Coordinates of N, CA and C in Angstrom, one line a residue:
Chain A
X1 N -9.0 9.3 5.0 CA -9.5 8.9 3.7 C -10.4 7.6 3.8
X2 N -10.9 7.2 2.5 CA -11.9 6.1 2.5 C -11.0 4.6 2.6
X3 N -11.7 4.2 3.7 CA -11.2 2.7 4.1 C -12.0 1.8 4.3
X4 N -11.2 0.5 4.0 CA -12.0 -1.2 4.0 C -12.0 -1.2 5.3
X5 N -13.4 -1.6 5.7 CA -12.9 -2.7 7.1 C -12.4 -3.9 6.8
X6 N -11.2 -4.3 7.5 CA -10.6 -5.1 7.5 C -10.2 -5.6 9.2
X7 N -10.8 -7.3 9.1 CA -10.5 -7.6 10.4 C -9.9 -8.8 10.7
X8 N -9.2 -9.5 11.3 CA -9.0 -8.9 12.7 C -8.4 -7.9 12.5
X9 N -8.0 -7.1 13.7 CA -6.8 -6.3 13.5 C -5.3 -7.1 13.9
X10 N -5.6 -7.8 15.0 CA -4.6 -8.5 15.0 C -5.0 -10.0 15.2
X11 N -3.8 -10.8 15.2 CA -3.7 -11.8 15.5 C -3.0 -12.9 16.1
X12 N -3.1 -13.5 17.5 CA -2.4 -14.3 18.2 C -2.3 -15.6 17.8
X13 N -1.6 -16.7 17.4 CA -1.8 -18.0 17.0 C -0.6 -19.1 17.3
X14 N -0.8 -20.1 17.4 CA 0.2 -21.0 17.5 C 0.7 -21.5 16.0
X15 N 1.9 -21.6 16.3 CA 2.3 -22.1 14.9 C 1.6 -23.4 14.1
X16 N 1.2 -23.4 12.9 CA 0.7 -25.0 12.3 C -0.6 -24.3 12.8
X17 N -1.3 -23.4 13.1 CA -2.7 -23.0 13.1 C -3.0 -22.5 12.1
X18 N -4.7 -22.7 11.4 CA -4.7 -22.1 9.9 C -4.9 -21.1 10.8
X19 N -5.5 -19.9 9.6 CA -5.7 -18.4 9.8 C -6.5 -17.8 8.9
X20 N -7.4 -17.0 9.3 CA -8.4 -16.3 8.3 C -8.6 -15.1 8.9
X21 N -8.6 -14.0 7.5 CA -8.8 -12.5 7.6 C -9.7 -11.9 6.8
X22 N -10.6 -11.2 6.7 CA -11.3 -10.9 5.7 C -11.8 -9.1 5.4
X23 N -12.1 -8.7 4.6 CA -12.1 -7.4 4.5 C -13.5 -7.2 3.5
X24 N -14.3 -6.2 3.9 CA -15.8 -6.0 3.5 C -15.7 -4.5 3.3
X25 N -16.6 -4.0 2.6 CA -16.4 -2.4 2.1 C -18.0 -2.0 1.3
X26 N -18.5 -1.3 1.4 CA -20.0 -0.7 1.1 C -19.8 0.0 -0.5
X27 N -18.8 -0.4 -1.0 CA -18.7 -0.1 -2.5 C -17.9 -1.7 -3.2
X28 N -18.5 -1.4 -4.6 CA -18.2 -2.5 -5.3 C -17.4 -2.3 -6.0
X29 N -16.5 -3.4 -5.7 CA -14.9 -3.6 -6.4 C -15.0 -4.2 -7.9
X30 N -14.0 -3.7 -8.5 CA -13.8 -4.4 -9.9 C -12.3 -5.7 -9.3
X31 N -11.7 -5.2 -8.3 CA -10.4 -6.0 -8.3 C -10.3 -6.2 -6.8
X32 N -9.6 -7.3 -6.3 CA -9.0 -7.6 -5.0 C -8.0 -7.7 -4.6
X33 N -7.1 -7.4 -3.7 CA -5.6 -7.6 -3.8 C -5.4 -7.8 -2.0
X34 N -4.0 -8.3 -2.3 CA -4.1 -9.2 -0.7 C -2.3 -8.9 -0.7
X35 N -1.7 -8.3 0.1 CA -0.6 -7.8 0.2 C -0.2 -8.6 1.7
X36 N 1.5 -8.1 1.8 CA 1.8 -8.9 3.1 C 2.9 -7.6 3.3
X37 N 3.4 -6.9 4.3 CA 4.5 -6.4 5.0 C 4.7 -7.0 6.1
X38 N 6.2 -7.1 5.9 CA 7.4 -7.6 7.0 C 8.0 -5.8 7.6
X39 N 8.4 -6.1 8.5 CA 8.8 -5.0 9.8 C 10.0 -4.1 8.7
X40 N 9.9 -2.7 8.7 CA 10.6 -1.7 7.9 C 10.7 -2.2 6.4
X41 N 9.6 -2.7 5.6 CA 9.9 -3.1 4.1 C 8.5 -2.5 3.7
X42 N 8.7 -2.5 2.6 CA 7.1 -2.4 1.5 C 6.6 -3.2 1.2
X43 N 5.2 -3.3 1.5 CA 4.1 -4.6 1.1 C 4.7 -5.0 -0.1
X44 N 4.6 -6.9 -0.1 CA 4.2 -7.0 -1.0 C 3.2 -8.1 -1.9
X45 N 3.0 -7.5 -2.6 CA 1.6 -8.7 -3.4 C 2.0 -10.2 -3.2
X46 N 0.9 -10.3 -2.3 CA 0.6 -12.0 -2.3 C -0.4 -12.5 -3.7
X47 N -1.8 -11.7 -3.6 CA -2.7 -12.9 -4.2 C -3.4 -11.2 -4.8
X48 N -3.8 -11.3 -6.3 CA -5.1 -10.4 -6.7 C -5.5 -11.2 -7.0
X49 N -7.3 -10.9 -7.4 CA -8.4 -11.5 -7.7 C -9.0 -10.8 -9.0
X50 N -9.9 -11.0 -9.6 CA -10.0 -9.9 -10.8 C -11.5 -10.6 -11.1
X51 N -12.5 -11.7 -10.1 CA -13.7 -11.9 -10.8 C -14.4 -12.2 -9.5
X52 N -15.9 -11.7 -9.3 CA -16.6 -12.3 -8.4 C -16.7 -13.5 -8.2
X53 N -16.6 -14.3 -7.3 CA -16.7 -15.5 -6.9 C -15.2 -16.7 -7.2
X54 N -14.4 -15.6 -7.4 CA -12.7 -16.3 -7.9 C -12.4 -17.1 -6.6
X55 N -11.8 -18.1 -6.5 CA -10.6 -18.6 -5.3 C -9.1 -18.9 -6.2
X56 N -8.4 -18.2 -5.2 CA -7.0 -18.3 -6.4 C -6.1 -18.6 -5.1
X57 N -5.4 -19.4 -5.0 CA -4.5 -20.0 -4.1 C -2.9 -19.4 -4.9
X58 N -2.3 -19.5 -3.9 CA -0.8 -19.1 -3.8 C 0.3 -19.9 -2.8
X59 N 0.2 -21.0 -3.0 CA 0.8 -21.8 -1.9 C 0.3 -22.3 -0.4
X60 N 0.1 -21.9 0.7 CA -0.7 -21.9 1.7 C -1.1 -20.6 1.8
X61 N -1.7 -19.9 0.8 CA -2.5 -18.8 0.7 C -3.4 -19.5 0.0
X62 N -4.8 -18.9 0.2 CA -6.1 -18.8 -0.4 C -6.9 -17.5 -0.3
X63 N -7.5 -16.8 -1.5 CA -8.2 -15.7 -1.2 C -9.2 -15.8 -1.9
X64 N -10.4 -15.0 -1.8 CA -12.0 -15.2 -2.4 C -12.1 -14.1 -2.8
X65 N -12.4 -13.3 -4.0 CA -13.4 -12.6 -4.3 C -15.1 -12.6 -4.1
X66 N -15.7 -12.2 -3.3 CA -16.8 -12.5 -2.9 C -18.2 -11.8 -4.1
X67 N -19.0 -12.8 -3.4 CA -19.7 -12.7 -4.5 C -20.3 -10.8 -5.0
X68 N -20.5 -11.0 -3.5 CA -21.2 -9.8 -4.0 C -20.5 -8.5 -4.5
X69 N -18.8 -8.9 -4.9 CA -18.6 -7.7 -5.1 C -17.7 -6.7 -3.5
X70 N -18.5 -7.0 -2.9 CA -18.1 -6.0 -1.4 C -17.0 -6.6 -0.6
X71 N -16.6 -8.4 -0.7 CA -15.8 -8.8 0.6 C -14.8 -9.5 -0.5
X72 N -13.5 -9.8 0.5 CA -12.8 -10.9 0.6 C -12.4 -11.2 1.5
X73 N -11.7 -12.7 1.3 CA -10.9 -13.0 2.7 C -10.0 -13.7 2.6
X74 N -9.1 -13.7 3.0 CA -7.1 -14.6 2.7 C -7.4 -15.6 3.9
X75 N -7.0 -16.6 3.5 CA -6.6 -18.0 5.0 C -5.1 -18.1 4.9
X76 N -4.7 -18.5 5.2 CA -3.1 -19.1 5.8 C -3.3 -20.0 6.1
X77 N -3.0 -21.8 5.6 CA -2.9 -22.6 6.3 C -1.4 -22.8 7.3
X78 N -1.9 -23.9 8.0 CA -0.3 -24.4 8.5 C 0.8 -23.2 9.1
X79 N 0.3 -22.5 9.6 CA 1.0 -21.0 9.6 C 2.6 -21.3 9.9
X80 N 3.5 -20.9 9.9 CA 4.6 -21.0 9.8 C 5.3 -19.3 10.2
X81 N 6.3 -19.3 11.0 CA 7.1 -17.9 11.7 C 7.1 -17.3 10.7
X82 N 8.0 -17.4 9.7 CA 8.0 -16.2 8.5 C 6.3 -16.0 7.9
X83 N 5.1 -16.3 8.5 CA 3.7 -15.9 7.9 C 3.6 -14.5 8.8
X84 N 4.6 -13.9 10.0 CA 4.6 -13.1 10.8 C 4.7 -11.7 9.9
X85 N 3.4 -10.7 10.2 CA 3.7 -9.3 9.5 C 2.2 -9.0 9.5
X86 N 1.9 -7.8 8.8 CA 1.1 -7.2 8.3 C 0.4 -7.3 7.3
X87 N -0.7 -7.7 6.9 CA -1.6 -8.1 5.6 C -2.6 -7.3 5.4
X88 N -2.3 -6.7 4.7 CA -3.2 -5.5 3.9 C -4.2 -6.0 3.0
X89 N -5.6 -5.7 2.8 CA -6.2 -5.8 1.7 C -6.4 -4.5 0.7
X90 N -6.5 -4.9 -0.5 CA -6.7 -3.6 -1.0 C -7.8 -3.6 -2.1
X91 N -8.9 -2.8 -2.4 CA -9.9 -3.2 -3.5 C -9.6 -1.9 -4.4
X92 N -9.9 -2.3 -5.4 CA -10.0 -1.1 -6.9 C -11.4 -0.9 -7.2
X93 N -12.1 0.4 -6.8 CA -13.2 0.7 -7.1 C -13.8 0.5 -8.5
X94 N -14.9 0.2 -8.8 CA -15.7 0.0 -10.2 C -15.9 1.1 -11.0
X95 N -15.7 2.1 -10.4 CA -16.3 3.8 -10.9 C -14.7 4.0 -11.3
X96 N -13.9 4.5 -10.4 CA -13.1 5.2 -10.8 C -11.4 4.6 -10.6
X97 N -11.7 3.8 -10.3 CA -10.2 2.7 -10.1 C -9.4 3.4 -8.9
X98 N -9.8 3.7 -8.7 CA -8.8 4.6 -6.7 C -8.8 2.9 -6.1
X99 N -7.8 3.1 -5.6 CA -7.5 2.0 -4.4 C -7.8 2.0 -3.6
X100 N -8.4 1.1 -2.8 CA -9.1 1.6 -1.5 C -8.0 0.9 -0.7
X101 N -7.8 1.0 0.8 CA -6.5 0.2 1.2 C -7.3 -0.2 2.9
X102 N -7.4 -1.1 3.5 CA -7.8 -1.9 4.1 C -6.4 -1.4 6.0
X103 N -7.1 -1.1 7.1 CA -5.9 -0.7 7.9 C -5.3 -1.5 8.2
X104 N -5.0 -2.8 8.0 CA -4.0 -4.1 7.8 C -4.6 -5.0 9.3
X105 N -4.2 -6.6 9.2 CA -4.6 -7.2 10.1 C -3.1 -7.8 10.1
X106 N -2.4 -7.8 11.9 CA -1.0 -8.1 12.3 C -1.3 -9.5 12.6
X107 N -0.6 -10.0 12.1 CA 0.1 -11.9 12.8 C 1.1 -12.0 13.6
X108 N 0.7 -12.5 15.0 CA 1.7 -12.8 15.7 C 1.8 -14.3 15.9
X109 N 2.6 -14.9 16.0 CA 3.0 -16.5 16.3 C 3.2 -16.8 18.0
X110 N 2.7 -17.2 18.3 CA 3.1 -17.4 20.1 C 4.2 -18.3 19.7
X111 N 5.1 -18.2 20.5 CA 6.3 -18.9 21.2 C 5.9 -20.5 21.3
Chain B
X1 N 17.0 -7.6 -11.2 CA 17.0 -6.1 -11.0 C 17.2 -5.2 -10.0
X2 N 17.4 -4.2 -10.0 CA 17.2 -3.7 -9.0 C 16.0 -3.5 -8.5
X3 N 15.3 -3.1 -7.4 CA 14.2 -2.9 -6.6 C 14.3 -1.5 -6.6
X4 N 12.7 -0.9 -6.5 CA 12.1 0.4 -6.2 C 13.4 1.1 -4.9
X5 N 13.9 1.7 -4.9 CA 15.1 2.7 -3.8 C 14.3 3.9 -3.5
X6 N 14.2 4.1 -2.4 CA 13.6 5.2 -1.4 C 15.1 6.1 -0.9
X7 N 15.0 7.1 -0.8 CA 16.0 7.6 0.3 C 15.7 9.1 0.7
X8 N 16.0 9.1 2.1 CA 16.8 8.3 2.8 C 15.7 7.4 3.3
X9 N 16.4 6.8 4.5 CA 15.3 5.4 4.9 C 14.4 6.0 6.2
X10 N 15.5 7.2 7.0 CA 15.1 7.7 8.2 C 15.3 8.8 7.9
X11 N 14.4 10.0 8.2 CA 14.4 11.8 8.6 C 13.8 11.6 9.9
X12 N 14.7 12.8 10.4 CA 14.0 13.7 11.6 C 13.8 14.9 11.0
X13 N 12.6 15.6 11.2 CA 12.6 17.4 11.2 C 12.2 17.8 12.4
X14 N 11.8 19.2 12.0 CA 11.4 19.9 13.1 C 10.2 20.4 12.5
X15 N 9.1 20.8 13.4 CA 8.1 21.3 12.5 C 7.9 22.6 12.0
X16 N 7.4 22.8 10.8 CA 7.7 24.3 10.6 C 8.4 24.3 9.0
X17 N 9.6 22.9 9.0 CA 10.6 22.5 8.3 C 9.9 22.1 6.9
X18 N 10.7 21.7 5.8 CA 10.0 21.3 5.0 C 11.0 20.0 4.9
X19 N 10.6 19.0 3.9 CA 11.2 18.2 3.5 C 11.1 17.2 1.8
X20 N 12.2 16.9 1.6 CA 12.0 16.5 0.0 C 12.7 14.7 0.3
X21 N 12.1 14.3 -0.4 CA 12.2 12.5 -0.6 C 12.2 11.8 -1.6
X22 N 12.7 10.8 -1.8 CA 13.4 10.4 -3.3 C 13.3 9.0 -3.6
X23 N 12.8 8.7 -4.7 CA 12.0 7.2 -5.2 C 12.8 7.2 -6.6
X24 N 13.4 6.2 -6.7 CA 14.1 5.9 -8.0 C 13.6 4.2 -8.2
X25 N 12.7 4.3 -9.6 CA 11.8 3.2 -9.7 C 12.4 2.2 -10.2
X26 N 12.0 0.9 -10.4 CA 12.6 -0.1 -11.1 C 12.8 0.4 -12.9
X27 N 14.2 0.0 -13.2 CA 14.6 0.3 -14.6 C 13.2 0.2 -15.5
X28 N 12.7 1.6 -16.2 CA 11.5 0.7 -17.4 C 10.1 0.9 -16.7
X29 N 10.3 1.4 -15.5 CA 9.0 1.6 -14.9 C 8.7 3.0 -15.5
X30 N 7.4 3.8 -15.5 CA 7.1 4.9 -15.9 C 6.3 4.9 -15.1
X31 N 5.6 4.4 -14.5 CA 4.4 5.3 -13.3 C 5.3 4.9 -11.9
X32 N 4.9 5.7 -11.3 CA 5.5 6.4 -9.4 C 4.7 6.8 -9.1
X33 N 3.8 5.9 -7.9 CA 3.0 6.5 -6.8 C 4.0 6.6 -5.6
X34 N 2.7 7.2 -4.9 CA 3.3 8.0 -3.3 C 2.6 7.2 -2.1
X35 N 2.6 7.0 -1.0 CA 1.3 6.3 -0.2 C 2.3 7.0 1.3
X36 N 1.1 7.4 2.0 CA 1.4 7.7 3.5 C 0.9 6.5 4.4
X37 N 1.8 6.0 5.1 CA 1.3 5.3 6.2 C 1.8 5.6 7.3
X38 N 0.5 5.2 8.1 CA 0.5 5.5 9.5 C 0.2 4.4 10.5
X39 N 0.4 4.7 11.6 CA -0.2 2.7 12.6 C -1.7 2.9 12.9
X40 N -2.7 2.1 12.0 CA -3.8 1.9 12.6 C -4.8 2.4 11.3
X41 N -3.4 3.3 10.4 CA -4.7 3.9 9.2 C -4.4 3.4 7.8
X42 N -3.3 2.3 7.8 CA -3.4 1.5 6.6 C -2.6 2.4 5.6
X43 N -2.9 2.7 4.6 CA -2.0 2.8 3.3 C -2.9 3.8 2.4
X44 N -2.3 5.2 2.7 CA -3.3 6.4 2.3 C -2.5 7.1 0.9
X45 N -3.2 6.9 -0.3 CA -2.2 7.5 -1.5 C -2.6 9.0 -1.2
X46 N -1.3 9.0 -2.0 CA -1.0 10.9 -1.8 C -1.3 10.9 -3.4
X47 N -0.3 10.8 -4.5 CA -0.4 10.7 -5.8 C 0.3 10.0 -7.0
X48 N -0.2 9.6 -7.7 CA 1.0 8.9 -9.3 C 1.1 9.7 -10.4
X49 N 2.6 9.8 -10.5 CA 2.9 10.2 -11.5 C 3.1 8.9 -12.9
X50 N 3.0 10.0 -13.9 CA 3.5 8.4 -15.4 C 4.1 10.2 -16.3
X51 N 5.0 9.6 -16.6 CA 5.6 10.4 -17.5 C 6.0 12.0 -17.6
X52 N 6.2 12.3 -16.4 CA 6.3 13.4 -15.8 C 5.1 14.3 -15.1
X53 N 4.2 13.7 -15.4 CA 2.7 14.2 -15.4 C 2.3 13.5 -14.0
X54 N 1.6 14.3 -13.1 CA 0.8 13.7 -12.6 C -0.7 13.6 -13.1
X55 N -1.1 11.7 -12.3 CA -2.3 11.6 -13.6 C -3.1 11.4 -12.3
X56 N -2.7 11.3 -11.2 CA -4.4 10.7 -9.8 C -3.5 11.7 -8.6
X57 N -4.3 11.8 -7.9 CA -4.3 12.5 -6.7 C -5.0 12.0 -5.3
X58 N -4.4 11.5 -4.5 CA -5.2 11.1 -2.9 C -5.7 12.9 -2.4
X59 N -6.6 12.6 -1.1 CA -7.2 13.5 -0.2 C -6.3 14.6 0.6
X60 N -5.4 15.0 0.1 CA -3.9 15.7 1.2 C -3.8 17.0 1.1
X61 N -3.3 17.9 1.9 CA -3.6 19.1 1.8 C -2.2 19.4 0.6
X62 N -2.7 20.7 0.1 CA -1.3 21.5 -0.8 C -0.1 21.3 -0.6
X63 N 0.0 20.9 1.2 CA 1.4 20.7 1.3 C 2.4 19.9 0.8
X64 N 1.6 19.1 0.1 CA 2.2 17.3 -0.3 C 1.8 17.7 -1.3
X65 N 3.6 17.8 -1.8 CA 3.2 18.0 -3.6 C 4.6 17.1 -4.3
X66 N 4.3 16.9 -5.5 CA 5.6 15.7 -6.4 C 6.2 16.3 -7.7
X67 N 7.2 15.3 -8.0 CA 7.2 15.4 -9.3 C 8.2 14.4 -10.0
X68 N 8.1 14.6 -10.9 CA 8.7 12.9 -12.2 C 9.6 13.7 -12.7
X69 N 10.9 13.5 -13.1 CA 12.2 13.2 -13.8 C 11.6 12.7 -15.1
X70 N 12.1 13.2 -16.0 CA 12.5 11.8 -17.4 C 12.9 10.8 -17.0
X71 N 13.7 10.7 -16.2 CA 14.7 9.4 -15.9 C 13.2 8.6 -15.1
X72 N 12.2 9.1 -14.9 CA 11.2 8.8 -14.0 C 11.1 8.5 -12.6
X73 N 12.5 8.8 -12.8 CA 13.0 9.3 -11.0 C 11.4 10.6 -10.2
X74 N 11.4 10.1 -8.9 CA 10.5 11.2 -8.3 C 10.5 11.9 -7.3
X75 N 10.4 12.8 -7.0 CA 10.6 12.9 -5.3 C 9.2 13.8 -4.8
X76 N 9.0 13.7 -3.6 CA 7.7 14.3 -3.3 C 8.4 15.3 -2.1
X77 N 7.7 16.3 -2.0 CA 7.7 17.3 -1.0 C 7.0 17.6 -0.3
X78 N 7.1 17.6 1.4 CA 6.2 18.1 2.2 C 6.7 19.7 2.6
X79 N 5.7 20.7 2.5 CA 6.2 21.8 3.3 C 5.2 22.0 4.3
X80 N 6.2 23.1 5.3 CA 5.7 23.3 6.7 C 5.1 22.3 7.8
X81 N 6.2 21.4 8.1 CA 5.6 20.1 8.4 C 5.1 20.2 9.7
X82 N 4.1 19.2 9.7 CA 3.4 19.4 11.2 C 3.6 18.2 11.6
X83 N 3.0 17.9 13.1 CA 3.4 16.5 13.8 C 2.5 15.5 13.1
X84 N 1.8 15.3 12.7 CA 0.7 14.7 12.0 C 1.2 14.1 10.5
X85 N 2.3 14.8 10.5 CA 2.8 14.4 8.9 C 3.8 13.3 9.4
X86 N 4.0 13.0 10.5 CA 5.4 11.5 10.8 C 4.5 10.1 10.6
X87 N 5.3 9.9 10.1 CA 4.5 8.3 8.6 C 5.7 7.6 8.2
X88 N 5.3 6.6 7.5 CA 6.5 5.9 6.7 C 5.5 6.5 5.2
X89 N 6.3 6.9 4.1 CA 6.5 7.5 2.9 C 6.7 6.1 2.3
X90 N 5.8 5.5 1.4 CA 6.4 4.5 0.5 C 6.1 4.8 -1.1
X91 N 7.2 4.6 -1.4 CA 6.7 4.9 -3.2 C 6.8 3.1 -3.7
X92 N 5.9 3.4 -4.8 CA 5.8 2.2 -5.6 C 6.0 2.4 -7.0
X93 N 6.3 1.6 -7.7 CA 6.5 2.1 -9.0 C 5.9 0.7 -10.2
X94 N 5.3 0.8 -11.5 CA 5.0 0.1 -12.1 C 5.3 0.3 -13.6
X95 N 5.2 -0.4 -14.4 CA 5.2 -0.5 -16.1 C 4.4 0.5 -16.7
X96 N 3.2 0.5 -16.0 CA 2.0 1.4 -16.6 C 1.4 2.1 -15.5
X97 N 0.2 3.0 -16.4 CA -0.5 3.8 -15.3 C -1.2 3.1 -14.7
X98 N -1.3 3.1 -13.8 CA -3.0 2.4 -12.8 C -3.9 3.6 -12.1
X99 N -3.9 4.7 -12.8 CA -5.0 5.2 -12.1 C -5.0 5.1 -10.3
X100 N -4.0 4.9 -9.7 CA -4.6 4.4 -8.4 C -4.2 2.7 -8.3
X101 N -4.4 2.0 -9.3 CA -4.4 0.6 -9.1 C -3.1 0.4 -8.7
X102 N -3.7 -1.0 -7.7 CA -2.3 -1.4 -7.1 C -1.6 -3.0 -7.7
X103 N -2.2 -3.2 -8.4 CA -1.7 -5.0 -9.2 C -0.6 -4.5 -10.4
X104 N 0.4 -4.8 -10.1 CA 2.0 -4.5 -10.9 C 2.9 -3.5 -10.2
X105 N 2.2 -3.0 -8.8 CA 3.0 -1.9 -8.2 C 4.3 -3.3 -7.5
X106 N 5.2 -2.5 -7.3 CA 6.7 -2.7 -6.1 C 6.7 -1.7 -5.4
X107 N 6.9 -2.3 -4.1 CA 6.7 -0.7 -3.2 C 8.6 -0.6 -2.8
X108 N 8.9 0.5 -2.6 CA 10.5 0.4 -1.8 C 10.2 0.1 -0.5
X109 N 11.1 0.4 0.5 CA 11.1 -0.2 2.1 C 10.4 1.2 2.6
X110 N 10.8 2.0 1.9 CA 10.0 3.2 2.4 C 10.7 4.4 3.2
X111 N 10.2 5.4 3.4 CA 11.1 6.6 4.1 C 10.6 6.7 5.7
X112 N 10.9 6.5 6.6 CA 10.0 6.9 7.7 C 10.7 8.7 8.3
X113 N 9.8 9.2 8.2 CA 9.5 10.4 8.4 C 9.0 11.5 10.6
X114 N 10.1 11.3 10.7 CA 9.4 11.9 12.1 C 9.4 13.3 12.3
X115 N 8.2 13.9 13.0 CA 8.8 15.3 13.1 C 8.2 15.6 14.5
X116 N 9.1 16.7 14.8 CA 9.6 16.9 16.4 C 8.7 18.4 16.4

């Protein structure tokens, strides 16, 4: 099916490192959404967006609605062990509201 | 409250087999979507129901079919399963329809699904 690139795919970092992920797509969103899974559970919503050019913070989350409609991208500052999991982006098309869903970017924390 | 319940949490089949799976949504929810995931391909909806009805549909063949309870209980069915069908199953459930949309969904932990 139809998918965001979304990159990295993974991620190596030391703890207390920020973090940036971003996800771009050749169709124009009405909506942004920034999800997190932990190992055997169901995503769950971190951060939506709902306007071009938005920044909406969530604690040491930060996400963009980009301008043009086509991108965003979540940071993590200060990363911290429980920031460990799977971060999905997900956009809501302008035409027909289908979800588009992003193949997730993994955080790992080095030791 | 309680949270979106998936069950069971693990299947094994065999291929060939069919299988039925079961989403009991948060009290008051009326829409129940479906989503297949796999490693590497993200979060692929199958379909949402609201009110017994199904109202959107993902890309999947006939095999992958649902349905809504009054209680708005759901369960989805795969028949004649093939190796390609082992995924984690997550349902989500919401207040309203979303067409697809994902802002007010709860997902459960999900079904993971293997087949032999």
């Amino acid at each position: 099916g139809q998918q965001l690139n979304q990159s990295p795919q993974s991620m190596f970092i030391q703890e207390g490192e920020d973090v940036s992920m971003n996800c771009t797509s050749s169709s124009i969103f009405n909506t942004w959404l920034w999800y997190k899974q932990d190992p055997g559970e169901g995503p769950v919503l971190l951060i939506a967006l709902y306007k071009a050019g938005e920044l909406t913070s969530n604690g040491r989350l930060t996400a963009q609605f980009g301008i043009t409609r086509k991108d965003s991208f979540l940071n993590i500052s200060a990363s911290i062990p429980s920031d460990v999991g799977i971060y999905f982006c997900a956009g809501q098309e302008y035409s027909n509201y289908q979800l588009i869903w992003g193949a997730g970017t993994k955080l790992i924390i080095k030791p | 409250k309680a949270g979106v319940t998936q069950t069971p949490r693990y299947l094994i089949k065999t291929r060939g087999q069919q299988v039925t799976l079961s989403c009991s949504p948060i009290s008051g929810h009326r829409s129940v979507s479906w989503y297949q995931q796999t490693p590497g391909q993200g979060l692929q909806f199958l379909f949402e129901y609201f009110s017994e009805t199904q109202r959107n549909k993902g890309n999947f063949p006939g095999r992958f079919s649902g349905r809504q309870f009054s209680n708005s209980r759901s369960e989805m069915n795969v028949s004649t399963l093939e190796l390609g069908d082992s995924a984690l199953y997550l349902c989500a459930s919401s207040p309203l329809l979303l067409t697809g949309g994902g802002y007010g969904y709860t997902f459960g932990s999900g079904t993971r699904l293997t087949v032999v």
